[in-house]
Coordinates of C-alpha atoms in Angstrom, one line a residue:
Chain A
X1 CA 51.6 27.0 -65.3
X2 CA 49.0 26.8 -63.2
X3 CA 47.4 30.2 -63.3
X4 CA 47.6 31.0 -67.4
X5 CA 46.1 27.2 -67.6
X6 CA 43.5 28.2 -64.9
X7 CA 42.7 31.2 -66.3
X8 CA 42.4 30.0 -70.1
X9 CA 39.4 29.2 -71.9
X10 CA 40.2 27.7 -74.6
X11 CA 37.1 25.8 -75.3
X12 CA 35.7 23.4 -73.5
X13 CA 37.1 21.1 -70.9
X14 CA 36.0 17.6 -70.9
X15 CA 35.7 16.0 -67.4
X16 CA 36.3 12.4 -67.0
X17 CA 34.1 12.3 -63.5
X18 CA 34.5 9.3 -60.6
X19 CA 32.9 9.9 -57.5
X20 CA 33.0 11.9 -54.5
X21 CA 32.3 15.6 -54.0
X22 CA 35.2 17.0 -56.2
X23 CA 34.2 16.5 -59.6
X24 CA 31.0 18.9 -59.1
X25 CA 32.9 21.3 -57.4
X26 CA 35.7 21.7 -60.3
X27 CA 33.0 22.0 -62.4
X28 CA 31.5 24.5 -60.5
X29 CA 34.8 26.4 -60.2
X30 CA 35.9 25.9 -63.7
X31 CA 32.6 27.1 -65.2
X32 CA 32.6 30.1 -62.5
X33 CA 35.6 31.3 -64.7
X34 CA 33.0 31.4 -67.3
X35 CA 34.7 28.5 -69.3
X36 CA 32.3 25.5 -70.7
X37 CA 32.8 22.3 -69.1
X38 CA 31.6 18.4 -70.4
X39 CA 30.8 16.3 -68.2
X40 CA 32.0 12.4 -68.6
X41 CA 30.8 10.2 -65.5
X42 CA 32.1 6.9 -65.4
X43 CA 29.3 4.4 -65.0
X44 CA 29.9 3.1 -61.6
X45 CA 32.3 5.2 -59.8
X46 CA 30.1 9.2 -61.1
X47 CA 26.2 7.7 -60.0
X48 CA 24.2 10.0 -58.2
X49 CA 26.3 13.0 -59.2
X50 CA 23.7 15.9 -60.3
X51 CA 25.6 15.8 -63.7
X52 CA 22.7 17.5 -65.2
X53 CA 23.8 20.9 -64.1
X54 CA 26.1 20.2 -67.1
X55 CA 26.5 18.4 -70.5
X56 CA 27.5 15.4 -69.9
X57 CA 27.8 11.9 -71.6
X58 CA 27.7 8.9 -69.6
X59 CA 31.0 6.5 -70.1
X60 CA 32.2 3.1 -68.7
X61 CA 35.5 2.6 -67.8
X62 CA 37.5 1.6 -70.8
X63 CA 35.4 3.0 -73.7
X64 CA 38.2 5.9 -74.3
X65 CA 37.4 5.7 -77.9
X66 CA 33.5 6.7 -77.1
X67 CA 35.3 9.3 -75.0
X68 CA 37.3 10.9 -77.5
X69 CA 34.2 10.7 -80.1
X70 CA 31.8 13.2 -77.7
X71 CA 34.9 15.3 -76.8
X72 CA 36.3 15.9 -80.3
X73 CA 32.6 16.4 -81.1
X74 CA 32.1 19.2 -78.4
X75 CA 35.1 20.7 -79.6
X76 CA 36.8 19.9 -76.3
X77 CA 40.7 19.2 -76.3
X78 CA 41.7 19.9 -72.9
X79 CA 40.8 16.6 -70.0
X80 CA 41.1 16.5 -66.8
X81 CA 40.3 13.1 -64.8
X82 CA 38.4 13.5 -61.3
X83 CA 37.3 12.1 -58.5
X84 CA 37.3 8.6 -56.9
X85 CA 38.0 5.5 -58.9
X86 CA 38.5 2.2 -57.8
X87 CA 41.2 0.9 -59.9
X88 CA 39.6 -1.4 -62.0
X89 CA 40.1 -5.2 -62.4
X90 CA 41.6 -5.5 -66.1
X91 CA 39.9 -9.0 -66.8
X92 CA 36.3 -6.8 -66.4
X93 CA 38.3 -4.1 -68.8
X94 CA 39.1 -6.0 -71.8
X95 CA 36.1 -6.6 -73.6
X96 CA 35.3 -2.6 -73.5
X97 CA 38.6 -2.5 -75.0
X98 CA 38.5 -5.4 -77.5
X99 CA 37.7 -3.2 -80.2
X100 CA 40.7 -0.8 -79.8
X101 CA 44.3 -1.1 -81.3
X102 CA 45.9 -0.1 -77.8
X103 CA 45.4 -3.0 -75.8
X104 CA 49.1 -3.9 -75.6
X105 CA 49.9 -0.7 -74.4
X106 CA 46.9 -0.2 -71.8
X107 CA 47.7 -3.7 -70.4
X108 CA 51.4 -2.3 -70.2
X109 CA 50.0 0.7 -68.1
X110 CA 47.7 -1.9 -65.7
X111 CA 50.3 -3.6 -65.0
X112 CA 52.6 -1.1 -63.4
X113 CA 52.2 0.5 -59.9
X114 CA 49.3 3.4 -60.2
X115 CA 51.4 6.2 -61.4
X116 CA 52.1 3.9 -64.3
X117 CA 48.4 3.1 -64.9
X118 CA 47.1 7.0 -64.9
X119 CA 50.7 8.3 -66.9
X120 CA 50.0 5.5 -69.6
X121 CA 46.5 6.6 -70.0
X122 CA 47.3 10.2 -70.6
X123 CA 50.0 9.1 -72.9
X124 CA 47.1 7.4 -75.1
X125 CA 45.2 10.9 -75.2
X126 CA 47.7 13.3 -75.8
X127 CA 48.9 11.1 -78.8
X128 CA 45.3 11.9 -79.8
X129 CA 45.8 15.5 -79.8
X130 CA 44.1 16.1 -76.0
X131 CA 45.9 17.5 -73.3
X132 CA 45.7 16.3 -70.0
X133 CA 45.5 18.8 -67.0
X134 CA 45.4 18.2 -63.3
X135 CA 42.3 19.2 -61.6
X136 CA 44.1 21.5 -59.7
X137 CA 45.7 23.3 -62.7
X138 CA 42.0 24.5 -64.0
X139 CA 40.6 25.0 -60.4
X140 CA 43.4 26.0 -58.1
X141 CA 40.6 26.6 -55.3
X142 CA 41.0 22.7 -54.4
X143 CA 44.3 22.8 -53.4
X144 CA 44.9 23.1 -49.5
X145 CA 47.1 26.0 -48.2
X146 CA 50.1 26.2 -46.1
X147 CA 49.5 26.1 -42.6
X148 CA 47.3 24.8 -39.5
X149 CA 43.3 24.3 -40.7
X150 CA 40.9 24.5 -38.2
X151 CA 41.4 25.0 -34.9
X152 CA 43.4 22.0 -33.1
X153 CA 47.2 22.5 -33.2
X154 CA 49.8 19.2 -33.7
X155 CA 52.1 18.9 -30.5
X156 CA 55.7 18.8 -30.7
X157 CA 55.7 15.2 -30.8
X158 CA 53.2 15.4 -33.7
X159 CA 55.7 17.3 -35.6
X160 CA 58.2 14.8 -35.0
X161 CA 56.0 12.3 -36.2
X162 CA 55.0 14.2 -39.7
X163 CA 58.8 14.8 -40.0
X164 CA 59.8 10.8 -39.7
X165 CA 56.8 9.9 -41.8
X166 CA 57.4 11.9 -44.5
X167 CA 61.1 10.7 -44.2
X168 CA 59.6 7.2 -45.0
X169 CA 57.5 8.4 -47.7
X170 CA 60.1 10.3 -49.4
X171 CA 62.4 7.0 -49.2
X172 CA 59.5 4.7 -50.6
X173 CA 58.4 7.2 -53.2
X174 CA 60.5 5.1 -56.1
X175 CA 58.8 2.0 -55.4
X176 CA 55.1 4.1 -56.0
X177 CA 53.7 2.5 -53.1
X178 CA 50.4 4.6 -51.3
X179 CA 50.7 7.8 -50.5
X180 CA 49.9 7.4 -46.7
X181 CA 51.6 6.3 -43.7
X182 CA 50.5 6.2 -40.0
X183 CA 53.6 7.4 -37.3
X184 CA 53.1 7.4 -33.5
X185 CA 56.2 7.7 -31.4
X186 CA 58.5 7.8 -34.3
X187 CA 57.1 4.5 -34.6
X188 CA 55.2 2.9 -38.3
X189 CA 51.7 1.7 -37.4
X190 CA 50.7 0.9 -40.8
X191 CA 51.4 1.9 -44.6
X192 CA 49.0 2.2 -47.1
X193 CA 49.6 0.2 -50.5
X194 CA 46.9 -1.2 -53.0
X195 CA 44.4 -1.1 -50.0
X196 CA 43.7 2.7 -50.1
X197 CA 43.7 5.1 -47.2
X198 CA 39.9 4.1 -45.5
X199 CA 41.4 0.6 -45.3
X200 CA 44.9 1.4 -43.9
X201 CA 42.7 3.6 -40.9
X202 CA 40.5 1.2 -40.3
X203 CA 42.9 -1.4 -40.1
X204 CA 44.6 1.0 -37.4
X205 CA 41.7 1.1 -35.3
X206 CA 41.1 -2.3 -35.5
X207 CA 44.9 -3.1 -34.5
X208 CA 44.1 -0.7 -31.6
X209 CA 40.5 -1.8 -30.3
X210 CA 42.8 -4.9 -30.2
X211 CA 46.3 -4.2 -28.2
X212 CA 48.2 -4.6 -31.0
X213 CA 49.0 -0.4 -31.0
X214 CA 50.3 0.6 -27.6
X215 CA 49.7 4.1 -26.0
X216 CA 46.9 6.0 -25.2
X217 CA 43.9 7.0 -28.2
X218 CA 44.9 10.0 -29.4
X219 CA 48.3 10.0 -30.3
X220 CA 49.7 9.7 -33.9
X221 CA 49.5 11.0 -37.6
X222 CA 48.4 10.3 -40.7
X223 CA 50.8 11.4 -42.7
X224 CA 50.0 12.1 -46.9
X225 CA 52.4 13.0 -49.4
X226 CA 52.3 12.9 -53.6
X227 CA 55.0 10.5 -54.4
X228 CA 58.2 11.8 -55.9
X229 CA 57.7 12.1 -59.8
X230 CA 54.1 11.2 -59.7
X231 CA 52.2 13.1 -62.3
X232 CA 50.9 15.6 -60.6
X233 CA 47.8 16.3 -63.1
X234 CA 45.9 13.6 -61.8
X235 CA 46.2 11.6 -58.3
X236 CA 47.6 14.1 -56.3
X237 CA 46.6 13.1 -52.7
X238 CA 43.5 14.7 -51.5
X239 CA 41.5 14.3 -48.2
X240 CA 38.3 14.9 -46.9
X241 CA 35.1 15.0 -44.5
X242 CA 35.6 10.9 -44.8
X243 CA 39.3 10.8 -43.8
X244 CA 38.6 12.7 -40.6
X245 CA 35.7 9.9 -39.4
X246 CA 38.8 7.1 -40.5
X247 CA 41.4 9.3 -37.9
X248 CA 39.1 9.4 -35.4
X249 CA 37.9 5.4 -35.6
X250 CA 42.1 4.8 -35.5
X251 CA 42.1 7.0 -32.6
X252 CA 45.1 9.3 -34.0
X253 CA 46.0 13.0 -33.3
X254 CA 45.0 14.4 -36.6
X255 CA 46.6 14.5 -40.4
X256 CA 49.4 16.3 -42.5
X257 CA 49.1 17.1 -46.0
X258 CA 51.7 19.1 -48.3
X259 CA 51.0 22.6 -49.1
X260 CA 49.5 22.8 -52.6
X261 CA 50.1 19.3 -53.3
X262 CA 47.1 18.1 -52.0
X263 CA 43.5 18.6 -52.8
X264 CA 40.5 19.0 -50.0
X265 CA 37.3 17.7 -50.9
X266 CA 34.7 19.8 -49.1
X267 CA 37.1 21.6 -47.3
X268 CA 34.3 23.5 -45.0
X269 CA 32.9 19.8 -44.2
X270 CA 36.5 18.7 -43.1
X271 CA 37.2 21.3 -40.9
X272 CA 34.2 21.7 -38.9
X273 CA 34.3 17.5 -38.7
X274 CA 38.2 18.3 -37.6
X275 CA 37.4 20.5 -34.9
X276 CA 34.2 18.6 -33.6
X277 CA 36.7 15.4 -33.3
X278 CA 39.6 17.4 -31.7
X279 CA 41.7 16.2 -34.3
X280 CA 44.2 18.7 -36.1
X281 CA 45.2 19.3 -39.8
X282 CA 47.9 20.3 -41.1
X283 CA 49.4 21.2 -44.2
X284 CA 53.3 21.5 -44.6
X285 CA 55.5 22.9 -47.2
X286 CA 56.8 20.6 -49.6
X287 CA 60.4 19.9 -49.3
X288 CA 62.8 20.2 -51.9
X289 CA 64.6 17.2 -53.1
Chain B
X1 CA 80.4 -16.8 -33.5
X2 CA 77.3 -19.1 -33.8
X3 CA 79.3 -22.4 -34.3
X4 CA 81.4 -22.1 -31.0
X5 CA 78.7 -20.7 -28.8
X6 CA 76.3 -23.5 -30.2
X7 CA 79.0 -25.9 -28.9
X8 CA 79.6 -24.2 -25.6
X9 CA 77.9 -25.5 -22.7
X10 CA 79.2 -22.6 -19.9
X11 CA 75.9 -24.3 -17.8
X12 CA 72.1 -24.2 -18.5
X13 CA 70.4 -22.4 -21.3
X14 CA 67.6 -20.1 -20.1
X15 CA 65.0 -19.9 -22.4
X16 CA 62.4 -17.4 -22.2
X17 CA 59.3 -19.1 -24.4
X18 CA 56.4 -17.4 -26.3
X19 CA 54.3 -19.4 -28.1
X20 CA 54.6 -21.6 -31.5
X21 CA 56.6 -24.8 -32.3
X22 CA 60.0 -23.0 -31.9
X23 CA 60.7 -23.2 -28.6
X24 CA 60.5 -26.9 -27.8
X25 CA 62.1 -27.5 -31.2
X26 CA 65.6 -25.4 -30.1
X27 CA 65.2 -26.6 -26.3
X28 CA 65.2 -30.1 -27.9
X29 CA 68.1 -29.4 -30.7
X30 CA 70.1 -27.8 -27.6
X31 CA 69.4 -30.7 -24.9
X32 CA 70.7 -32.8 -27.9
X33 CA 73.7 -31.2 -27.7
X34 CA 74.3 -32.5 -24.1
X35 CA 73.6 -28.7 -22.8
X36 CA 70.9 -28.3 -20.2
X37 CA 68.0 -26.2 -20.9
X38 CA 65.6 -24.2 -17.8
X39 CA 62.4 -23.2 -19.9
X40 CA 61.0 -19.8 -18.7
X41 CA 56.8 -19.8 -20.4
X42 CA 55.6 -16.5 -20.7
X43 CA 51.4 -17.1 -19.6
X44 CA 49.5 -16.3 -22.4
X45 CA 52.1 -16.4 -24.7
X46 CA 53.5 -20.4 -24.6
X47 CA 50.5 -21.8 -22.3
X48 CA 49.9 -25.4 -24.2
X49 CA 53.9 -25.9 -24.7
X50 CA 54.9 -29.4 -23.1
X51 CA 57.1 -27.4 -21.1
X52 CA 57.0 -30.4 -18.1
X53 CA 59.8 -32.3 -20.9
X54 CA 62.6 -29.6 -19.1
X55 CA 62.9 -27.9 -15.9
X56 CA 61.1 -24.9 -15.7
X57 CA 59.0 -21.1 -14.3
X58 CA 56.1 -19.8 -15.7
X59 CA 56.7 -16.1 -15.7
X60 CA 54.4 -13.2 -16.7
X61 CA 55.3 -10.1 -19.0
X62 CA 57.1 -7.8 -17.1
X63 CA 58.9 -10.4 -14.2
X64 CA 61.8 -9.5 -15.4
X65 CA 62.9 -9.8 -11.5
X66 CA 61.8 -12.9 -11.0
X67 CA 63.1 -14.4 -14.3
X68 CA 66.9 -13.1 -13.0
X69 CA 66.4 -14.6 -9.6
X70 CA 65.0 -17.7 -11.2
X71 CA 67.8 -18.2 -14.0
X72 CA 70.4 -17.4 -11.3
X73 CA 68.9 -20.1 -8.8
X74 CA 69.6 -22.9 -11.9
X75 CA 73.4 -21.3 -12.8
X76 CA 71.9 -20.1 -16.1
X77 CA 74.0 -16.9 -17.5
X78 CA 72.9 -17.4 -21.2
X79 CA 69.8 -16.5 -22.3
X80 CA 67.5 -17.1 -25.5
X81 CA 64.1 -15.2 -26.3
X82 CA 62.5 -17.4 -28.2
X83 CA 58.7 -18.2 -29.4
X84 CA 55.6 -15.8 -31.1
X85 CA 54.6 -13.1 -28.8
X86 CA 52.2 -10.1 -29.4
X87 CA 53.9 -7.1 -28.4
X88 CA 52.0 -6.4 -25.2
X89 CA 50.6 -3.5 -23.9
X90 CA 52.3 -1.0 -22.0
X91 CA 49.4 -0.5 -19.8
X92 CA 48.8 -4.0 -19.4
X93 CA 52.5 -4.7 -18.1
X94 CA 52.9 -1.6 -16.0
X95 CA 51.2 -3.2 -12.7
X96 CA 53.9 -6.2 -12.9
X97 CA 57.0 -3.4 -13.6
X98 CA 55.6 -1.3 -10.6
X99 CA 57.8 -2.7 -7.9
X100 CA 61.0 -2.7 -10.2
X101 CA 63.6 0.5 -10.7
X102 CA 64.3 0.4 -14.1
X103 CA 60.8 1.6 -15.4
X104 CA 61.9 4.6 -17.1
X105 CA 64.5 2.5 -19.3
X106 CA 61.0 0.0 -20.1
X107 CA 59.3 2.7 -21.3
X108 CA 61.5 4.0 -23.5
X109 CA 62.0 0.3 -25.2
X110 CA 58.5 0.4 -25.5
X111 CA 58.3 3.8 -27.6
X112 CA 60.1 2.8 -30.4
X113 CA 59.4 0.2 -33.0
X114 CA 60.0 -3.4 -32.3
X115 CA 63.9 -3.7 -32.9
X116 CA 64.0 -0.9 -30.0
X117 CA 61.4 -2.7 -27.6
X118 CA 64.4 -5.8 -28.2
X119 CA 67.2 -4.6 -27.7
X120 CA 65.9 -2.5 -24.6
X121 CA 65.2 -5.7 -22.9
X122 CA 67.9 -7.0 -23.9
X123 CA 70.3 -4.3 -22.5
X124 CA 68.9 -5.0 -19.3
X125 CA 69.5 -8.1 -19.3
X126 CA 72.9 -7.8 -20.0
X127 CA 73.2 -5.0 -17.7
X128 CA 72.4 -7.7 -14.8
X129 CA 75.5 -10.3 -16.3
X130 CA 73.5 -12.3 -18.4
X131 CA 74.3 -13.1 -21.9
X132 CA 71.4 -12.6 -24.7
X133 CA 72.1 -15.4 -27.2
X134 CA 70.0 -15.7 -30.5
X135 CA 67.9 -18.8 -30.6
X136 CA 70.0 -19.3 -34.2
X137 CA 73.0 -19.5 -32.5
X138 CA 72.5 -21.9 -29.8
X139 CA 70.5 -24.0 -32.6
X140 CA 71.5 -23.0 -36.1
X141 CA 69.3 -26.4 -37.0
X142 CA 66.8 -23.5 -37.4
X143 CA 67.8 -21.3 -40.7
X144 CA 67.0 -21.4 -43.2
X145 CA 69.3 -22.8 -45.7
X146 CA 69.7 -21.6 -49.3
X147 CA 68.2 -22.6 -52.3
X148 CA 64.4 -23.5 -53.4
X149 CA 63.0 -25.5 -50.4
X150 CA 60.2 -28.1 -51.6
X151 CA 59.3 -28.8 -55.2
X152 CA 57.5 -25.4 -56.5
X153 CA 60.1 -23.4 -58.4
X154 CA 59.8 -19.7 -58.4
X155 CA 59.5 -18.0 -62.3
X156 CA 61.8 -15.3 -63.9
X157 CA 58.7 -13.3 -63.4
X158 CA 58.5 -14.2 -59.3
X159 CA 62.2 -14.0 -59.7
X160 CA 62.7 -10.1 -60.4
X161 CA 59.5 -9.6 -57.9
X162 CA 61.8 -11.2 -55.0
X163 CA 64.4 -8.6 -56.2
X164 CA 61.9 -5.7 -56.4
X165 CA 60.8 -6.5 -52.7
X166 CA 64.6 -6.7 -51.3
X167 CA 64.8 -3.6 -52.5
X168 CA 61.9 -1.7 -50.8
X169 CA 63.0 -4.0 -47.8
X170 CA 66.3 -2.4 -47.9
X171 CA 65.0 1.2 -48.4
X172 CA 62.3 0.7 -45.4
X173 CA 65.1 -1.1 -42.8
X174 CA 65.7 2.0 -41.2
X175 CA 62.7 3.3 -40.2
X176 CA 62.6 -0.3 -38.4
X177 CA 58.8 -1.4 -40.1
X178 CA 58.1 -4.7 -40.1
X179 CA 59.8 -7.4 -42.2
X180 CA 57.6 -8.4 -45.1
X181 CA 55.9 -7.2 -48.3
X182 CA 54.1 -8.0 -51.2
X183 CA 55.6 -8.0 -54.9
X184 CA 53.5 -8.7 -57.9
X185 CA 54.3 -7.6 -61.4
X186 CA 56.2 -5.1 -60.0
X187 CA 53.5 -3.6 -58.1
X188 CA 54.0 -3.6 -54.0
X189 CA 50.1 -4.9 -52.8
X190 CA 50.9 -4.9 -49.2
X191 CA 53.4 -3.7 -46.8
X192 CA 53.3 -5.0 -43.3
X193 CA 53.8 -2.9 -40.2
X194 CA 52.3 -3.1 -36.7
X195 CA 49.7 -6.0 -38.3
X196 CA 52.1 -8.5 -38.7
X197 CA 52.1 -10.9 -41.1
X198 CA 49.5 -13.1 -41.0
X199 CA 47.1 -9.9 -41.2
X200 CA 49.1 -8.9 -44.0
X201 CA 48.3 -11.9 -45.7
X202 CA 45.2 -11.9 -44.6
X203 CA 44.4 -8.3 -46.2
X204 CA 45.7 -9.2 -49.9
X205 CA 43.6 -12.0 -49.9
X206 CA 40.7 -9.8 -49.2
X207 CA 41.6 -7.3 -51.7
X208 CA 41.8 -10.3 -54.4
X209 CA 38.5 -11.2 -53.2
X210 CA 37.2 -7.9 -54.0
X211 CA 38.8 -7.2 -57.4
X212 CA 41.5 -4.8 -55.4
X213 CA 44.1 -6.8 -56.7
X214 CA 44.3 -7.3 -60.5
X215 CA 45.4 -10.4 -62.2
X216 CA 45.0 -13.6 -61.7
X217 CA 45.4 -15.7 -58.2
X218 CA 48.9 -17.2 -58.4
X219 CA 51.3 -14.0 -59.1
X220 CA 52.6 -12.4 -56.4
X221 CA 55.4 -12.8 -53.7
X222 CA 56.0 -12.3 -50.0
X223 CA 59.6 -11.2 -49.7
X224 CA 60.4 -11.3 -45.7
X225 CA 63.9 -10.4 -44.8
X226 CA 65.5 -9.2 -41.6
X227 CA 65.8 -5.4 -41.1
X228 CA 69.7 -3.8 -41.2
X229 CA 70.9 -3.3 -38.3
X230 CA 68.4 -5.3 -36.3
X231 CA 70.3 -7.5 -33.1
X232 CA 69.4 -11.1 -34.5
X233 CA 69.8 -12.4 -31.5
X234 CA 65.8 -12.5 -31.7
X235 CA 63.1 -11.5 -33.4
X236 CA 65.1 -13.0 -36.9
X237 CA 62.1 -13.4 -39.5
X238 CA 60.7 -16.8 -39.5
X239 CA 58.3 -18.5 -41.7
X240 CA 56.1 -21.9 -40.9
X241 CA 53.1 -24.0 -41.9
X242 CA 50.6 -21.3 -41.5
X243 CA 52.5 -18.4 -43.6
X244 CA 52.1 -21.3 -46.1
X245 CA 47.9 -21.0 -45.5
X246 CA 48.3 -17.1 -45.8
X247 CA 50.3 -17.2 -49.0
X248 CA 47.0 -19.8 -50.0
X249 CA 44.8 -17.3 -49.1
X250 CA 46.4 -14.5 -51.0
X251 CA 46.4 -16.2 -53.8
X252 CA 50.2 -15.8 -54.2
X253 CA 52.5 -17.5 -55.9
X254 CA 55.5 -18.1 -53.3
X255 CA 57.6 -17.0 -50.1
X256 CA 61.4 -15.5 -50.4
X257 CA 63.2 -15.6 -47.4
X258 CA 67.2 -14.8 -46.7
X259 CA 68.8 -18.0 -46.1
X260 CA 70.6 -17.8 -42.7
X261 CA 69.0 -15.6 -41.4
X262 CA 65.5 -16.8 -40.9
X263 CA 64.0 -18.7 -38.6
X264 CA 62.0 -22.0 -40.4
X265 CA 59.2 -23.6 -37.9
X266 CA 58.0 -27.1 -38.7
X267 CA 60.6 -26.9 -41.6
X268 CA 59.1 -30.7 -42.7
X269 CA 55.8 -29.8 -42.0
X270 CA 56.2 -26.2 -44.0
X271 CA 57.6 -27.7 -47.0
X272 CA 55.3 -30.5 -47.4
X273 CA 52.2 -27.5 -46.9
X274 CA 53.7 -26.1 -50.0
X275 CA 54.2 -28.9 -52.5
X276 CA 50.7 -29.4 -51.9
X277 CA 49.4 -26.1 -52.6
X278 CA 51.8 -25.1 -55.2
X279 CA 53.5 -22.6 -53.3
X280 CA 57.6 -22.1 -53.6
X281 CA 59.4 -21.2 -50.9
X282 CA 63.0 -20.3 -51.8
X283 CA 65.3 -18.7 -49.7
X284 CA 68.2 -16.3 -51.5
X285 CA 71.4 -15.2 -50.1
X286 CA 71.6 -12.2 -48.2
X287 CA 72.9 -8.8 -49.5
X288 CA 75.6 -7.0 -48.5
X289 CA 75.2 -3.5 -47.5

């Protein structure tokens, strides 16, 4: 699906931005097709974004009727959410909402793991006639490809590492837990939940600086996977220029990623940090279930 | 097996001591039982223990010689490993190993997870004619028995949490990760690995602190269970007056625990920290594979 999608135009496509480098550069790629794209930045998360390169309307997280107002107005049907967004704290949610007949059903989606949160929300659009598409469905060119990037090459040890981590990811996939896990050894160092990747690697660095992680810097993986089922238009695991300065503060070996299940922010930027820290990334092939 | 070797008294109990309440408490319950007890304080680990109460040899990490020649000296074939200890590093327990033959073997307990690290040491042991004995059997004063301990009763809602945690618990044993997580709504906010616990606890607490954690303070459980498979004979999950101060700080509603197979420190003290903050403690029968 992910080419015809790409490659239509039909209309507009509204952008619901957060932060980080990625929601510029879909825009960028999406409007190099020559399609029109609307910007949305969510107050907060999208400041200091040069939005202005595009329409946009300024949102806060929550005001999904506003949203559907400018879209429907632009004559945009097709969203796609971007970027980084800490998940929001419901009790500062409600009173954006208190207007809106949904709030049983968006309280229903907070309460669930993440997965739940984003799949409810696109259930709420598409019953208003929008279609939600991943990121990566309009601008394939953020998707990492199969194979080593850069220049440093994982060890056999490394790829015995990736293999048990993504052993572990694939058996806590149901319980839609974080998509990151840390393996040295064939050992778990840590596994990322609610506290987010940054956390989990600087917790790792810390648990090293401290004894608590045995063996010499430089060994171990961060190892990122979509979970099993997730919905793959929004969430999908991505990594960046940021992620390398966490594996090098942890003192691991370097990084795995699936094969076009996985979207690279500034993927120029997170080589050249990956090769100036000696640390390897690689990108694997999904496996089948 | 635990009731009969709890009553045997084939000569004195060698205890190897970390730190904590537990080690006096079980050299106490087994001196009660008319047995004698050699205490063996790991420096570092049990320095502060009122270890002068029973015959015994500071030892460092690593003296693994020494302890043998020791325990022998007293006619002391069983052994207990009992007390906290932070895993120590390799490098920092070569120097002591250097004189002693069976380094290889120590490194290789060292490379996997904890359960390996264990049972590695234990092997030796064994290897050498002495008998590895869980602190629970030579004291089963220790477990946790089932039921709700204290006055705080645990909700449906913390109820099908517990049961939501067993089951990551379950589907994490193998990969032999640490022994505790945290359930609320559903929703897994922390998993512990190389931190431990109290760092665990420590972490949601700072994640409700910064709006990371949705919902009110109050909701949320740590379910701690032993892995499958694990040798019990040490290293059984155990909870005590300051998981009570963690849970505090995490703002979570309670601790579930398998009865029987944990380890309760301070099991007065414990209970009476949790009727005063609110926090349940109940400790559910074990699953069978």
């Amino acid at each position: 699906m992910s080419a015809d999608v790409a490659a239509s135009s039909q209309g507009p496509l509204a952008m619901i931005c957060g932060g980080g480098a990625l929601p510029m550069a879909v825009a960028d790629y999406v409007a190099a097709r020559g399609r029109k794209v609307v910007l949305f930045p969510l107050s907060g998360a999208a400041d200091g974004l040069p939005v202005e390169r595009y329409p946009h309307h300024r949102i806060r997280i929550g005001q999904i009727g506003k949203f559907m107002r400018l879209a429907r107005a632009e004559g945009a049907r097709d969203v796609v959410f971007i970027g980084s967004l800490v998940r929001p704290r419901i009790l500062h949610t409600i009173p954006d909402f208190k207007a809106w007949t949904m709030m049983p059903r968006i309280i229903a989606a907070f309460r669930g793991g993440d997965d739940h949160l984003l799949t409810g929300m696109a259930r709420l659009l598409e019953d208003e006639g929008f279609n939600l598409r991943g990121a990566h469905e309009v601008a394939p060119e953020i998707l990492a490809p199969a194979g080593v990037l850069g220049g440093v090459q994982p060890s056999e040890a490394d790829r015995a590492d990736i293999e048990f981590g993504l052993d572990y990811l694939d058996g806590a996939s149901p319980f839609d837990i974080g998509q990151a896990v840390v393996v040295a050894n064939r050992h778990v160092l840590a596994v990322e939940a609610v506290e987010g990747t940054d956390l989990m690697l600087a917790r790792v660095g810390e648990l090293r600086a401290n004894g608590r992680i045995r063996g010499a810097s430089g060994r171990g993986v961060m190892v990122k996977a979509p979970k099993r089922n997730q919905d793959r238009r929004f969430d999908l695991p991505s990594i960046g220029p940021r992620t390398v300065e966490g594996i090098a503060r942890g003192g691991l070996a370097g990084i795995a990623v699936v094969a076009e299940a996985t979207v690279i922010a500034e993927a120029e930027a997170l080589i050249a940090a990956a090769d100036r820290a000696g640390i390897f990334i690689v990108s694997v092939p999904e496996r089948r279930p």
